[in-house]
Amino acid sequence: MKGSPELPIPVKRGLRTLGEDLSAARKRRRLTMEALAQRALVTRQTIARIERGDDGVAIGTYACVLFALGMADRLFAIAQLADDQLGIDLDTEQLPTRVRTKR
């Protein structure tokens, strides 16, 4: 994998898992790498890099592959605000202890 050597290990594992999942999705659809590459407007080599979880591939390219597999809706679920428990907890900590009306 080319990418940045400073990436945290959990990030690298996550990309590897994403690549494996995309590979399985492609195979379930009985698509060759070449066919998926044509649909996603990328090269077969880029599909191979994605399926290895290469962190050097642009997120837009991952998005195009998700779209080509009919899975673009999952892209929108990645960072949904409703699922941001840490952010919700931080907001809750900032709530005022008292609320007063202006006179």
Short mmCIF file of N, CA and C in Angstrom, two decimals:
data_model
loop_
_atom_site.label_atom_id
_atom_site.label_comp_id
_atom_site.label_asym_id
_atom_site.label_seq_id
_atom_site.Cartn_x
_atom_site.Cartn_y
_atom_site.Cartn_z
N MET A 1 0.83 -1.18 0.00
CA MET A 1 0.00 0.00 0.00
C MET A 1 0.87 1.23 0.00
N LYS A 2 0.60 2.19 -0.87
CA LYS A 2 1.39 3.40 -0.93
C LYS A 2 1.14 4.27 0.28
N GLY A 3 0.16 4.98 0.38
CA GLY A 3 -0.33 5.84 1.42
C GLY A 3 0.62 6.34 2.48
N SER A 4 0.06 6.98 3.44
CA SER A 4 0.79 7.61 4.51
C SER A 4 1.15 6.60 5.59
N PRO A 5 2.44 6.52 5.95
CA PRO A 5 2.82 5.57 6.99
C PRO A 5 2.33 6.00 8.37
N GLU A 6 1.95 7.26 8.53
CA GLU A 6 1.52 7.75 9.83
C GLU A 6 0.05 7.51 10.14
N LEU A 7 -0.67 6.87 9.25
CA LEU A 7 -2.08 6.58 9.52
C LEU A 7 -2.20 5.65 10.72
N PRO A 8 -3.17 5.94 11.59
CA PRO A 8 -3.38 5.04 12.73
C PRO A 8 -3.78 3.64 12.26
N ILE A 9 -3.36 2.65 13.02
CA ILE A 9 -3.64 1.26 12.67
C ILE A 9 -5.14 1.00 12.50
N PRO A 10 -6.02 1.53 13.38
CA PRO A 10 -7.45 1.28 13.17
C PRO A 10 -7.97 1.84 11.84
N VAL A 11 -7.39 2.94 11.38
CA VAL A 11 -7.80 3.52 10.09
C VAL A 11 -7.37 2.59 8.96
N LYS A 12 -6.16 2.09 9.03
CA LYS A 12 -5.68 1.17 8.01
C LYS A 12 -6.54 -0.10 7.98
N ARG A 13 -6.87 -0.61 9.17
CA ARG A 13 -7.73 -1.80 9.23
C ARG A 13 -9.11 -1.51 8.64
N GLY A 14 -9.64 -0.33 8.95
CA GLY A 14 -10.95 0.04 8.43
C GLY A 14 -10.96 0.11 6.92
N LEU A 15 -9.91 0.69 6.34
CA LEU A 15 -9.83 0.75 4.88
C LEU A 15 -9.67 -0.64 4.27
N ARG A 16 -8.91 -1.48 4.94
CA ARG A 16 -8.75 -2.86 4.45
C ARG A 16 -10.10 -3.58 4.48
N THR A 17 -10.84 -3.40 5.56
CA THR A 17 -12.16 -4.03 5.67
C THR A 17 -13.12 -3.48 4.62
N LEU A 18 -13.09 -2.16 4.41
CA LEU A 18 -13.92 -1.56 3.37
C LEU A 18 -13.58 -2.16 2.01
N GLY A 19 -12.30 -2.28 1.72
CA GLY A 19 -11.88 -2.87 0.45
C GLY A 19 -12.36 -4.30 0.29
N GLU A 20 -12.25 -5.08 1.36
CA GLU A 20 -12.71 -6.47 1.31
C GLU A 20 -14.22 -6.52 1.10
N ASP A 21 -14.94 -5.63 1.76
CA ASP A 21 -16.40 -5.59 1.60
C ASP A 21 -16.80 -5.19 0.19
N LEU A 22 -16.08 -4.22 -0.39
CA LEU A 22 -16.38 -3.81 -1.76
C LEU A 22 -16.06 -4.93 -2.74
N SER A 23 -14.99 -5.66 -2.48
CA SER A 23 -14.64 -6.80 -3.32
C SER A 23 -15.74 -7.86 -3.27
N ALA A 24 -16.22 -8.14 -2.06
CA ALA A 24 -17.30 -9.13 -1.92
C ALA A 24 -18.57 -8.65 -2.62
N ALA A 25 -18.87 -7.36 -2.49
CA ALA A 25 -20.07 -6.81 -3.15
C ALA A 25 -19.95 -6.94 -4.67
N ARG A 26 -18.76 -6.68 -5.19
CA ARG A 26 -18.53 -6.82 -6.64
C ARG A 26 -18.75 -8.27 -7.07
N LYS A 27 -18.20 -9.18 -6.31
CA LYS A 27 -18.30 -10.60 -6.66
C LYS A 27 -19.75 -11.09 -6.54
N ARG A 28 -20.47 -10.62 -5.54
CA ARG A 28 -21.89 -11.01 -5.41
C ARG A 28 -22.69 -10.57 -6.63
N ARG A 29 -22.29 -9.46 -7.20
CA ARG A 29 -22.98 -8.95 -8.38
C ARG A 29 -22.43 -9.57 -9.67
N ARG A 30 -21.50 -10.50 -9.51
CA ARG A 30 -20.88 -11.21 -10.63
C ARG A 30 -20.23 -10.25 -11.62
N LEU A 31 -19.58 -9.21 -11.08
CA LEU A 31 -18.88 -8.23 -11.92
C LEU A 31 -17.39 -8.50 -11.88
N THR A 32 -16.76 -8.39 -13.03
CA THR A 32 -15.30 -8.45 -13.06
C THR A 32 -14.77 -7.09 -12.61
N MET A 33 -13.49 -7.06 -12.26
CA MET A 33 -12.86 -5.77 -11.92
C MET A 33 -12.98 -4.80 -13.09
N GLU A 34 -12.79 -5.32 -14.28
CA GLU A 34 -12.86 -4.49 -15.48
C GLU A 34 -14.26 -3.89 -15.65
N ALA A 35 -15.29 -4.70 -15.46
CA ALA A 35 -16.66 -4.21 -15.62
C ALA A 35 -16.98 -3.13 -14.57
N LEU A 36 -16.56 -3.37 -13.33
CA LEU A 36 -16.79 -2.36 -12.29
C LEU A 36 -16.00 -1.09 -12.59
N ALA A 37 -14.80 -1.25 -13.07
CA ALA A 37 -13.98 -0.09 -13.41
C ALA A 37 -14.66 0.76 -14.49
N GLN A 38 -15.22 0.11 -15.49
CA GLN A 38 -15.93 0.84 -16.54
C GLN A 38 -17.13 1.59 -15.97
N ARG A 39 -17.88 0.94 -15.10
CA ARG A 39 -19.06 1.59 -14.50
C ARG A 39 -18.67 2.76 -13.60
N ALA A 40 -17.54 2.63 -12.89
CA ALA A 40 -17.10 3.67 -11.96
C ALA A 40 -16.21 4.71 -12.63
N LEU A 41 -15.92 4.51 -13.91
CA LEU A 41 -15.08 5.44 -14.68
C LEU A 41 -13.67 5.54 -14.12
N VAL A 42 -13.12 4.39 -13.72
CA VAL A 42 -11.75 4.32 -13.24
C VAL A 42 -11.06 3.14 -13.94
N THR A 43 -9.80 2.92 -13.61
CA THR A 43 -9.08 1.80 -14.22
C THR A 43 -9.24 0.54 -13.37
N ARG A 44 -8.95 -0.59 -13.98
CA ARG A 44 -8.98 -1.85 -13.25
C ARG A 44 -7.97 -1.83 -12.12
N GLN A 45 -6.83 -1.19 -12.34
CA GLN A 45 -5.80 -1.09 -11.31
C GLN A 45 -6.31 -0.31 -10.09
N THR A 46 -7.13 0.72 -10.33
CA THR A 46 -7.71 1.47 -9.22
C THR A 46 -8.67 0.61 -8.42
N ILE A 47 -9.45 -0.21 -9.11
CA ILE A 47 -10.36 -1.13 -8.40
C ILE A 47 -9.53 -2.08 -7.54
N ALA A 48 -8.44 -2.59 -8.06
CA ALA A 48 -7.57 -3.48 -7.29
C ALA A 48 -7.02 -2.76 -6.06
N ARG A 49 -6.62 -1.51 -6.22
CA ARG A 49 -6.11 -0.74 -5.07
C ARG A 49 -7.20 -0.53 -4.02
N ILE A 50 -8.40 -0.22 -4.47
CA ILE A 50 -9.52 -0.04 -3.54
C ILE A 50 -9.80 -1.33 -2.79
N GLU A 51 -9.81 -2.43 -3.49
CA GLU A 51 -10.10 -3.72 -2.85
C GLU A 51 -9.00 -4.15 -1.88
N ARG A 52 -7.81 -3.58 -2.01
CA ARG A 52 -6.74 -3.81 -1.04
C ARG A 52 -6.82 -2.84 0.13
N GLY A 53 -7.68 -1.81 0.01
CA GLY A 53 -7.80 -0.82 1.07
C GLY A 53 -6.71 0.24 1.01
N ASP A 54 -6.23 0.53 -0.17
CA ASP A 54 -5.17 1.51 -0.37
C ASP A 54 -5.63 2.90 0.08
N ASP A 55 -4.89 3.50 1.02
CA ASP A 55 -5.28 4.81 1.53
C ASP A 55 -4.88 5.95 0.59
N GLY A 56 -4.24 5.65 -0.50
CA GLY A 56 -3.87 6.67 -1.48
C GLY A 56 -4.95 6.94 -2.51
N VAL A 57 -6.03 6.17 -2.47
CA VAL A 57 -7.13 6.37 -3.41
C VAL A 57 -8.07 7.44 -2.85
N ALA A 58 -8.44 8.39 -3.69
CA ALA A 58 -9.29 9.51 -3.27
C ALA A 58 -10.66 9.02 -2.81
N ILE A 59 -11.21 9.71 -1.83
CA ILE A 59 -12.53 9.33 -1.30
C ILE A 59 -13.60 9.44 -2.39
N GLY A 60 -13.41 10.37 -3.33
CA GLY A 60 -14.35 10.49 -4.44
C GLY A 60 -14.37 9.25 -5.31
N THR A 61 -13.22 8.61 -5.43
CA THR A 61 -13.14 7.38 -6.21
C THR A 61 -13.86 6.24 -5.49
N TYR A 62 -13.67 6.17 -4.17
CA TYR A 62 -14.43 5.18 -3.39
C TYR A 62 -15.93 5.44 -3.58
N ALA A 63 -16.34 6.72 -3.57
CA ALA A 63 -17.75 7.08 -3.73
C ALA A 63 -18.27 6.63 -5.10
N CYS A 64 -17.47 6.79 -6.14
CA CYS A 64 -17.88 6.36 -7.49
C CYS A 64 -18.06 4.84 -7.55
N VAL A 65 -17.20 4.11 -6.87
CA VAL A 65 -17.32 2.66 -6.84
C VAL A 65 -18.58 2.25 -6.07
N LEU A 66 -18.84 2.91 -4.95
CA LEU A 66 -20.08 2.63 -4.21
C LEU A 66 -21.30 2.89 -5.09
N PHE A 67 -21.28 3.99 -5.82
CA PHE A 67 -22.38 4.32 -6.73
C PHE A 67 -22.53 3.25 -7.80
N ALA A 68 -21.42 2.83 -8.39
CA ALA A 68 -21.45 1.83 -9.45
C ALA A 68 -21.98 0.49 -8.94
N LEU A 69 -21.81 0.22 -7.65
CA LEU A 69 -22.31 -1.02 -7.06
C LEU A 69 -23.74 -0.88 -6.54
N GLY A 70 -24.31 0.32 -6.69
CA GLY A 70 -25.66 0.56 -6.19
C GLY A 70 -25.70 0.73 -4.68
N MET A 71 -24.60 1.18 -4.11
CA MET A 71 -24.49 1.32 -2.65
C MET A 71 -24.22 2.76 -2.22
N ALA A 72 -24.52 3.73 -3.06
CA ALA A 72 -24.20 5.13 -2.76
C ALA A 72 -24.91 5.63 -1.51
N ASP A 73 -26.08 5.07 -1.21
CA ASP A 73 -26.81 5.51 -0.02
C ASP A 73 -26.00 5.27 1.26
N ARG A 74 -25.14 4.29 1.26
CA ARG A 74 -24.31 4.01 2.43
C ARG A 74 -23.26 5.08 2.65
N LEU A 75 -22.87 5.75 1.59
CA LEU A 75 -21.89 6.83 1.72
C LEU A 75 -22.45 7.95 2.58
N PHE A 76 -23.74 8.20 2.47
CA PHE A 76 -24.35 9.29 3.21
C PHE A 76 -24.50 8.95 4.70
N ALA A 77 -24.37 7.69 5.05
CA ALA A 77 -24.53 7.29 6.44
C ALA A 77 -23.22 7.31 7.22
N ILE A 78 -22.12 7.60 6.56
CA ILE A 78 -20.81 7.52 7.21
C ILE A 78 -20.71 8.43 8.43
N ALA A 79 -21.08 9.67 8.30
CA ALA A 79 -20.91 10.62 9.40
C ALA A 79 -22.20 11.35 9.72
N GLN A 80 -23.30 10.63 9.77
CA GLN A 80 -24.58 11.27 10.07
C GLN A 80 -24.55 11.89 11.45
N LEU A 81 -25.04 13.12 11.54
CA LEU A 81 -25.03 13.83 12.80
C LEU A 81 -25.82 13.13 13.88
N ALA A 82 -26.89 12.48 13.52
CA ALA A 82 -27.72 11.79 14.51
C ALA A 82 -26.96 10.65 15.18
N ASP A 83 -25.93 10.12 14.52
CA ASP A 83 -25.15 9.02 15.07
C ASP A 83 -23.87 9.49 15.76
N ASP A 84 -23.68 10.79 15.90
CA ASP A 84 -22.47 11.36 16.49
C ASP A 84 -22.63 11.46 18.01
N GLN A 85 -22.49 10.33 18.69
CA GLN A 85 -22.72 10.31 20.13
C GLN A 85 -21.73 11.19 20.88
N LEU A 86 -20.48 11.21 20.47
CA LEU A 86 -19.49 12.06 21.14
C LEU A 86 -19.89 13.53 21.01
N GLY A 87 -20.28 13.95 19.81
CA GLY A 87 -20.71 15.33 19.60
C GLY A 87 -21.94 15.68 20.43
N ILE A 88 -22.88 14.76 20.50
CA ILE A 88 -24.08 14.97 21.31
C ILE A 88 -23.70 15.11 22.79
N ASP A 89 -22.81 14.24 23.26
CA ASP A 89 -22.37 14.31 24.65
C ASP A 89 -21.66 15.63 24.94
N LEU A 90 -20.82 16.09 24.03
CA LEU A 90 -20.13 17.36 24.22
C LEU A 90 -21.11 18.53 24.25
N ASP A 91 -22.11 18.50 23.37
CA ASP A 91 -23.14 19.54 23.39
C ASP A 91 -23.91 19.53 24.70
N THR A 92 -24.22 18.34 25.18
CA THR A 92 -24.96 18.22 26.43
C THR A 92 -24.17 18.80 27.60
N GLU A 93 -22.86 18.60 27.60
CA GLU A 93 -22.02 19.15 28.66
C GLU A 93 -22.03 20.68 28.67
N GLN A 94 -22.27 21.29 27.53
CA GLN A 94 -22.25 22.74 27.40
C GLN A 94 -23.60 23.39 27.70
N LEU A 95 -24.60 22.60 27.99
CA LEU A 95 -25.91 23.17 28.31
C LEU A 95 -25.83 23.99 29.59
N PRO A 96 -26.53 25.11 29.64
CA PRO A 96 -26.49 25.92 30.87
C PRO A 96 -27.18 25.19 32.02
N THR A 97 -26.71 25.48 33.22
CA THR A 97 -27.34 24.86 34.38
C THR A 97 -28.65 25.54 34.73
N ARG A 98 -28.77 26.84 34.40
CA ARG A 98 -30.01 27.59 34.64
C ARG A 98 -30.36 28.37 33.39
N VAL A 99 -31.64 28.54 33.20
CA VAL A 99 -32.12 29.36 32.09
C VAL A 99 -32.99 30.45 32.71
N ARG A 100 -32.67 31.70 32.39
CA ARG A 100 -33.42 32.83 32.93
C ARG A 100 -34.07 33.59 31.80
N THR A 101 -35.18 34.18 32.06
CA THR A 101 -35.84 35.03 31.08
C THR A 101 -35.32 36.45 31.26
N LYS A 102 -35.26 37.19 30.18
CA LYS A 102 -34.81 38.58 30.24
C LYS A 102 -35.94 39.45 30.78
N ARG A 103 -35.57 40.42 31.59
CA ARG A 103 -36.59 41.32 32.14
C ARG A 103 -36.78 42.52 31.28
#
